[in-house]
Amino acid sequence: MSCAVDDEHDGRYRAPEGATGAKVLGVGNFGTAKLMQSTRTGALVAIKYLERGEKIDDNVKRELVNHRLLTHPNIVRFIEVMLTPTHLAIVMEYAAGGELFNRIASKGKFSEDEARYFFQQLISGVAYCHAKGVAHRDLKLENTLLDGGAVPRLKICDFGYSKHSEIDSDPKSTVGTPAYIAPEVLKRQVYDGKTADVWSCGVTLYVMLVGKYPFEDKSDPRNFRSTITKIFACDYKFPSNVELSDGVKDLIRRIFVVDAAKRIDVSGIQSHPWFTTNLPLELLNVDVDVDESDMMTIEDIRAIVDAAKTPGASSMHANAAHAQEDIGFSGEFEGEFDDDDMRA
């Protein structure tokens, strides 16, 4: 595959049929996501545009390579990456149902059965990632999308902080979103990204059931130093006004264990009685065998990302006024614990 500049997507993508232009799905500190349509298949896709130049680094390459390795029904599908005169364009499956976070924000906490339905899918996708050697490291409601089906399917997205156990260095940086971060990640030491993912899955489950974060300071929700203190102490409670079964309480207790070595792992979750209740048959027999003959190679991805490190001929200044809508960038931090960096 050539790395030649792809002007106007080389005719492969256009604004959706009947639309006056490409719909902006979100804007973040590092890029803009737009809804487009494949001219070959007619399928709607999400394209994330990252401005060429200094922001295109090996972290972007790692994200795309790791995402390309993952083909699972509960993971947003990576389609391809292209070079435009001004941007690196990342083409992905479009999830019409939006973020799982928005579903809770609009409808409130879930019933236990509904929470289990989504949690089973989340764990199915995470188990696949881990089996392929990839730790996500930023699992949260905002990084779980829903397709447009009447019975929505959950899809994990945004592998910007992911690490591969064989390709990448051992995780040791403090990355992610404060409310979801495992205690070992906060210690700035080498840690097991897969075990940390389990903690984040536990936070996701708790929020689906309770409608609030487990380690949030109720008197000052934006006090992230207090949140971190509560995480280290594993200081959380099951609200008396929320009816939860003993089974799900037991599972959450096994997840929220400060000592990562004693925390339940993904396989343990998959065999837990609460998890296996009403487990959909398709999650027992997930077919992940795909024909990779038409898929972009890892070598092509690396070459295109390297080419995108060179600034484009011009910049799209219309996208420079970055709104703080989250497409996987806001609310995250890496490195030192500065209050200004630890945004909700």
Short mmCIF file of C-alpha atoms in Angstrom, two decimals:
data_model
loop_
_atom_site.label_atom_id
_atom_site.label_comp_id
_atom_site.label_asym_id
_atom_site.label_seq_id
_atom_site.Cartn_x
_atom_site.Cartn_y
_atom_site.Cartn_z
CA MET A 1 0.00 0.00 0.00
CA SER A 2 1.34 3.41 -0.94
CA CYS A 3 1.71 6.17 1.62
CA ALA A 4 0.88 8.82 -0.94
CA VAL A 5 -1.27 11.69 0.28
CA ASP A 6 -4.94 10.70 0.13
CA ASP A 7 -6.78 13.82 -1.03
CA GLU A 8 -10.47 13.73 -0.07
CA HIS A 9 -10.14 10.10 1.08
CA ASP A 10 -9.35 9.01 -2.46
CA GLY A 11 -13.08 8.85 -3.10
CA ARG A 12 -13.56 6.08 -0.54
CA TYR A 13 -15.63 8.12 1.93
CA ARG A 14 -18.12 10.96 1.68
CA ALA A 15 -20.73 12.73 3.77
CA PRO A 16 -23.68 10.44 4.54
CA GLU A 17 -26.33 10.24 1.83
CA GLY A 18 -28.91 12.99 2.23
CA ALA A 19 -26.70 15.06 4.55
CA THR A 20 -25.44 18.52 3.67
CA GLY A 21 -22.05 17.72 5.19
CA ALA A 22 -20.18 15.40 7.52
CA LYS A 23 -21.67 15.38 11.02
CA VAL A 24 -19.18 16.15 13.78
CA LEU A 25 -19.40 13.37 16.36
CA GLY A 26 -17.04 15.00 18.83
CA VAL A 27 -14.09 17.32 19.29
CA GLY A 28 -11.22 16.82 21.72
CA ASN A 29 -7.78 18.15 22.51
CA PHE A 30 -6.15 15.95 19.89
CA GLY A 31 -8.67 15.56 17.13
CA THR A 32 -12.12 15.70 15.58
CA ALA A 33 -14.39 12.75 14.84
CA LYS A 34 -16.87 12.90 11.95
CA LEU A 35 -19.62 10.66 10.62
CA MET A 36 -18.90 9.57 7.04
CA GLN A 37 -20.11 6.92 4.62
CA SER A 38 -18.18 4.34 2.64
CA THR A 39 -18.73 4.79 -1.09
CA ARG A 40 -17.95 1.09 -1.61
CA THR A 41 -20.26 -0.54 0.96
CA GLY A 42 -22.61 2.29 1.96
CA ALA A 43 -21.81 1.64 5.62
CA LEU A 44 -21.57 4.56 8.01
CA VAL A 45 -18.15 4.98 9.60
CA ALA A 46 -16.56 7.24 12.19
CA ILE A 47 -13.39 8.97 11.06
CA LYS A 48 -11.11 10.58 13.62
CA TYR A 49 -8.84 13.29 12.22
CA LEU A 50 -5.52 14.03 13.92
CA GLU A 51 -3.58 17.01 12.63
CA ARG A 52 -0.31 15.99 11.05
CA GLY A 53 2.91 17.03 12.74
CA GLU A 54 4.29 16.88 16.25
CA LYS A 55 1.15 15.39 17.84
CA ILE A 56 1.56 12.27 15.71
CA ASP A 57 3.99 10.15 17.70
CA ASP A 58 4.75 6.57 18.63
CA ASN A 59 1.82 6.59 21.06
CA VAL A 60 -0.53 7.08 18.11
CA LYS A 61 1.24 4.27 16.30
CA ARG A 62 0.87 1.99 19.33
CA GLU A 63 -2.85 2.80 19.60
CA LEU A 64 -3.54 1.93 15.97
CA VAL A 65 -1.38 -1.20 15.88
CA ASN A 66 -3.00 -2.57 19.04
CA HIS A 67 -6.50 -1.70 17.79
CA ARG A 68 -5.80 -3.37 14.44
CA LEU A 69 -4.99 -6.62 16.27
CA LEU A 70 -8.47 -6.78 17.80
CA THR A 71 -11.46 -8.14 15.88
CA HIS A 72 -14.30 -8.95 18.26
CA PRO A 73 -18.05 -8.18 18.30
CA ASN A 74 -17.63 -6.17 21.52
CA ILE A 75 -14.79 -4.00 20.20
CA VAL A 76 -15.23 -1.12 17.77
CA ARG A 77 -13.73 -2.36 14.52
CA PHE A 78 -10.63 -0.67 13.15
CA ILE A 79 -11.05 -0.29 9.38
CA GLU A 80 -8.06 1.64 8.07
CA VAL A 81 -5.89 4.71 8.46
CA MET A 82 -5.23 7.22 5.69
CA LEU A 83 -3.11 10.27 5.05
CA THR A 84 -4.80 13.50 3.89
CA PRO A 85 -2.92 16.70 3.03
CA THR A 86 -3.47 18.01 6.57
CA HIS A 87 -4.50 15.09 8.78
CA LEU A 88 -4.10 11.48 9.73
CA ALA A 89 -7.57 9.97 9.21
CA ILE A 90 -8.47 6.93 11.33
CA VAL A 91 -11.50 5.05 10.01
CA MET A 92 -13.53 2.97 12.48
CA GLU A 93 -16.87 1.27 12.81
CA TYR A 94 -19.67 3.69 13.70
CA ALA A 95 -21.61 2.90 16.88
CA ALA A 96 -24.94 4.68 16.43
CA GLY A 97 -26.08 4.21 20.04
CA GLY A 98 -23.43 6.51 21.48
CA GLU A 99 -21.68 6.18 24.83
CA LEU A 100 -22.94 3.90 27.57
CA PHE A 101 -22.31 6.87 29.88
CA ASN A 102 -25.00 8.89 28.08
CA ARG A 103 -27.50 6.07 28.51
CA ILE A 104 -27.02 6.23 32.28
CA ALA A 105 -27.00 10.03 32.31
CA SER A 106 -30.35 10.16 30.51
CA LYS A 107 -32.14 7.15 32.01
CA GLY A 108 -30.47 6.75 35.39
CA LYS A 109 -28.92 3.66 36.93
CA PHE A 110 -29.67 0.25 35.44
CA SER A 111 -31.55 -2.67 36.85
CA GLU A 112 -29.29 -5.51 37.94
CA ASP A 113 -30.29 -7.59 34.91
CA GLU A 114 -29.55 -4.73 32.50
CA ALA A 115 -26.21 -3.99 34.18
CA ARG A 116 -25.29 -7.68 33.96
CA TYR A 117 -26.20 -7.76 30.26
CA PHE A 118 -23.76 -4.95 29.47
CA PHE A 119 -21.12 -6.15 31.94
CA GLN A 120 -21.10 -9.60 30.34
CA GLN A 121 -20.34 -7.99 26.98
CA LEU A 122 -17.69 -5.72 28.49
CA ILE A 123 -15.89 -8.67 30.05
CA SER A 124 -16.18 -10.67 26.82
CA GLY A 125 -14.39 -7.88 24.96
CA VAL A 126 -11.80 -7.33 27.69
CA ALA A 127 -11.07 -11.07 27.94
CA TYR A 128 -10.41 -11.10 24.20
CA CYS A 129 -8.09 -8.09 24.45
CA HIS A 130 -6.13 -9.76 27.23
CA ALA A 131 -5.92 -13.04 25.30
CA LYS A 132 -4.39 -11.06 22.42
CA GLY A 133 -1.88 -9.50 24.81
CA VAL A 134 -3.49 -6.04 24.97
CA ALA A 135 -4.34 -4.17 28.17
CA HIS A 136 -6.71 -1.26 27.51
CA ARG A 137 -5.74 0.88 30.56
CA ASP A 138 -8.61 3.37 30.18
CA LEU A 139 -11.80 1.37 30.47
CA LYS A 140 -14.76 3.54 31.45
CA LEU A 141 -18.35 4.22 30.48
CA GLU A 142 -17.26 6.91 28.02
CA ASN A 143 -15.07 4.36 26.21
CA THR A 144 -17.88 1.85 25.82
CA LEU A 145 -20.23 2.54 22.93
CA LEU A 146 -23.51 0.97 21.84
CA ASP A 147 -24.54 0.00 18.35
CA GLY A 148 -27.89 1.10 16.98
CA GLY A 149 -29.72 -2.19 17.50
CA ALA A 150 -33.01 -2.52 19.37
CA VAL A 151 -31.12 -4.75 21.79
CA PRO A 152 -27.87 -2.78 21.88
CA ARG A 153 -24.47 -4.42 21.67
CA LEU A 154 -21.65 -2.91 23.71
CA LYS A 155 -18.40 -2.04 21.94
CA ILE A 156 -15.12 -1.01 23.57
CA CYS A 157 -13.32 1.90 21.92
CA ASP A 158 -10.29 4.20 22.30
CA PHE A 159 -7.06 2.26 22.65
CA GLY A 160 -4.95 5.39 23.11
CA TYR A 161 -3.44 4.17 26.39
CA SER A 162 -3.29 0.49 25.50
CA LYS A 163 -0.18 -1.63 25.92
CA HIS A 164 0.76 -4.94 24.32
CA SER A 165 2.55 -7.36 26.62
CA GLU A 166 5.04 -8.45 23.93
CA ILE A 167 5.37 -5.41 21.68
CA ASP A 168 5.33 -2.54 24.20
CA SER A 169 7.22 -1.78 27.41
CA ASP A 170 5.77 -2.80 30.78
CA PRO A 171 3.10 -0.36 32.02
CA LYS A 172 4.30 2.00 34.73
CA SER A 173 2.92 5.43 33.83
CA THR A 174 -0.15 6.79 35.59
CA VAL A 175 -2.74 7.04 32.85
CA GLY A 176 -6.50 6.87 32.65
CA THR A 177 -9.44 8.59 34.28
CA PRO A 178 -9.19 9.24 38.05
CA ALA A 179 -12.47 7.66 39.17
CA TYR A 180 -11.63 4.40 37.37
CA ILE A 181 -7.92 4.02 38.16
CA ALA A 182 -6.68 1.00 40.12
CA PRO A 183 -4.55 1.74 43.22
CA GLU A 184 -1.42 0.09 41.81
CA VAL A 185 -1.51 2.41 38.79
CA LEU A 186 -1.26 5.41 41.13
CA LYS A 187 2.01 4.18 42.65
CA ARG A 188 4.12 4.97 39.56
CA GLN A 189 5.65 1.51 39.55
CA VAL A 190 5.49 -1.29 37.01
CA TYR A 191 2.06 -2.92 37.19
CA ASP A 192 -0.05 -5.49 35.36
CA GLY A 193 -2.28 -3.58 32.97
CA LYS A 194 -4.69 -6.49 32.67
CA THR A 195 -5.28 -6.63 36.43
CA ALA A 196 -5.77 -2.86 36.45
CA ASP A 197 -8.37 -3.28 33.69
CA VAL A 198 -10.36 -5.56 36.02
CA TRP A 199 -10.58 -2.77 38.64
CA SER A 200 -11.85 -0.34 35.98
CA CYS A 201 -14.46 -2.89 34.92
CA GLY A 202 -15.57 -3.05 38.55
CA VAL A 203 -16.02 0.72 38.66
CA THR A 204 -18.06 0.53 35.46
CA LEU A 205 -20.29 -2.17 36.96
CA TYR A 206 -20.77 -0.20 40.19
CA VAL A 207 -21.78 2.97 38.31
CA MET A 208 -24.26 1.04 36.18
CA LEU A 209 -25.88 -0.34 39.33
CA VAL A 210 -25.68 2.67 41.64
CA GLY A 211 -25.51 5.66 39.31
CA LYS A 212 -22.51 7.10 41.17
CA TYR A 213 -18.77 6.49 41.34
CA PRO A 214 -17.69 4.18 44.19
CA PHE A 215 -14.73 6.27 45.38
CA GLU A 216 -16.11 9.75 44.79
CA ASP A 217 -16.24 12.19 47.71
CA LYS A 218 -19.97 12.90 48.01
CA SER A 219 -19.33 16.29 49.64
CA ASP A 220 -16.86 17.36 46.95
CA PRO A 221 -17.14 15.19 43.80
CA ARG A 222 -14.47 17.16 41.92
CA ASN A 223 -11.89 16.70 44.67
CA PHE A 224 -9.75 14.10 42.93
CA ARG A 225 -7.16 14.00 45.70
CA SER A 226 -9.92 12.79 47.97
CA THR A 227 -10.91 10.24 45.32
CA ILE A 228 -7.35 8.93 45.18
CA THR A 229 -7.22 8.65 48.98
CA LYS A 230 -10.44 6.62 48.94
CA ILE A 231 -9.10 4.40 46.15
CA PHE A 232 -5.95 3.56 48.15
CA ALA A 233 -8.13 2.78 51.18
CA CYS A 234 -10.68 0.89 49.04
CA ASP A 235 -13.25 3.04 50.82
CA TYR A 236 -16.63 2.46 49.18
CA LYS A 237 -20.11 1.42 50.27
CA PHE A 238 -23.22 -0.18 48.82
CA PRO A 239 -25.99 2.44 49.24
CA SER A 240 -28.85 1.29 51.45
CA ASN A 241 -31.40 2.75 49.02
CA VAL A 242 -30.19 0.58 46.10
CA GLU A 243 -31.29 -3.04 46.15
CA LEU A 244 -28.42 -5.30 45.10
CA SER A 245 -28.16 -9.07 45.22
CA ASP A 246 -25.59 -10.81 47.41
CA GLY A 247 -24.09 -12.23 44.22
CA VAL A 248 -23.18 -8.92 42.63
CA LYS A 249 -21.94 -7.55 45.94
CA ASP A 250 -19.64 -10.56 46.24
CA LEU A 251 -18.29 -10.02 42.73
CA ILE A 252 -17.63 -6.32 43.35
CA ARG A 253 -15.85 -7.13 46.62
CA ARG A 254 -13.60 -9.56 44.75
CA ILE A 255 -12.79 -6.88 42.17
CA PHE A 256 -12.15 -4.01 44.58
CA VAL A 257 -9.08 -5.54 46.24
CA VAL A 258 -6.13 -3.18 46.71
CA ASP A 259 -3.56 -5.99 46.47
CA ALA A 260 -3.61 -6.65 42.72
CA ALA A 261 -2.21 -10.16 43.24
CA LYS A 262 -5.31 -11.10 45.26
CA ARG A 263 -7.83 -9.46 42.94
CA ILE A 264 -10.12 -11.66 40.87
CA ASP A 265 -9.01 -11.94 37.24
CA VAL A 266 -11.10 -11.95 34.08
CA SER A 267 -11.39 -15.74 33.99
CA GLY A 268 -12.56 -15.67 37.61
CA ILE A 269 -15.21 -13.11 36.71
CA GLN A 270 -16.36 -15.25 33.79
CA SER A 271 -16.91 -18.22 36.11
CA HIS A 272 -18.59 -16.24 38.91
CA PRO A 273 -22.23 -17.34 39.46
CA TRP A 274 -23.61 -13.81 39.15
CA PHE A 275 -21.83 -13.32 35.82
CA THR A 276 -22.94 -16.65 34.34
CA THR A 277 -26.62 -16.03 35.11
CA ASN A 278 -28.55 -15.45 31.86
CA LEU A 279 -25.29 -15.41 29.91
CA PRO A 280 -26.15 -14.92 26.21
CA LEU A 281 -25.21 -17.90 24.06
CA GLU A 282 -23.33 -15.70 21.60
CA LEU A 283 -20.89 -14.78 24.37
CA LEU A 284 -20.16 -18.45 24.98
CA ASN A 285 -19.24 -19.03 21.35
CA VAL A 286 -17.79 -15.79 20.02
CA ASP A 287 -16.53 -16.23 16.46
CA VAL A 288 -13.49 -14.01 16.05
CA ASP A 289 -12.05 -15.70 12.99
CA VAL A 290 -11.95 -13.09 10.25
CA ASP A 291 -10.55 -12.91 6.76
CA GLU A 292 -7.58 -10.57 7.07
CA SER A 293 -6.79 -10.51 3.37
CA ASP A 294 -8.54 -7.15 2.93
CA MET A 295 -7.32 -5.69 6.22
CA MET A 296 -4.56 -3.12 6.45
CA THR A 297 -1.24 -4.63 7.48
CA ILE A 298 0.64 -3.57 10.59
CA GLU A 299 3.55 -2.49 8.39
CA ASP A 300 1.30 -0.18 6.36
CA ILE A 301 -0.12 1.37 9.52
CA ARG A 302 3.34 2.09 10.87
CA ALA A 303 4.49 3.59 7.57
CA ILE A 304 1.46 5.88 7.28
CA VAL A 305 1.78 7.08 10.88
CA ASP A 306 5.47 7.82 10.31
CA ALA A 307 4.57 9.82 7.20
CA ALA A 308 1.97 11.77 9.21
CA LYS A 309 4.68 13.02 11.57
CA THR A 310 5.57 15.46 8.80
CA PRO A 311 3.31 18.56 9.06
CA GLY A 312 0.72 18.93 6.33
CA ALA A 313 0.67 21.63 3.70
CA SER A 314 -1.92 23.60 5.65
CA SER A 315 -3.98 23.32 8.82
CA MET A 316 -7.73 23.21 9.32
CA HIS A 317 -7.96 26.17 11.65
CA ALA A 318 -11.70 25.70 11.92
CA ASN A 319 -10.98 22.79 14.25
CA ALA A 320 -8.55 24.72 16.42
CA ALA A 321 -11.22 26.00 18.81
CA HIS A 322 -11.34 22.73 20.67
CA ALA A 323 -14.58 22.14 22.54
CA GLN A 324 -14.35 19.97 25.62
CA GLU A 325 -16.72 17.30 24.37
CA ASP A 326 -15.21 13.92 25.11
CA ILE A 327 -14.25 11.56 22.31
CA GLY A 328 -11.85 9.74 24.53
CA PHE A 329 -9.47 12.54 25.40
CA SER A 330 -10.92 14.76 28.14
CA GLY A 331 -11.06 13.59 31.71
CA GLU A 332 -7.78 11.75 31.41
CA PHE A 333 -4.29 12.39 32.67
CA GLU A 334 -0.83 10.95 32.45
CA GLY A 335 2.01 11.56 34.87
CA GLU A 336 1.95 13.84 37.88
CA PHE A 337 -1.22 14.45 39.90
CA ASP A 338 -1.95 18.06 39.06
CA ASP A 339 -5.50 19.18 39.87
CA ASP A 340 -5.70 21.08 36.60
CA ASP A 341 -4.96 17.88 34.69
CA MET A 342 -7.45 15.75 36.56
CA ARG A 343 -10.66 16.97 35.00
CA ALA A 344 -14.02 15.27 35.34
#
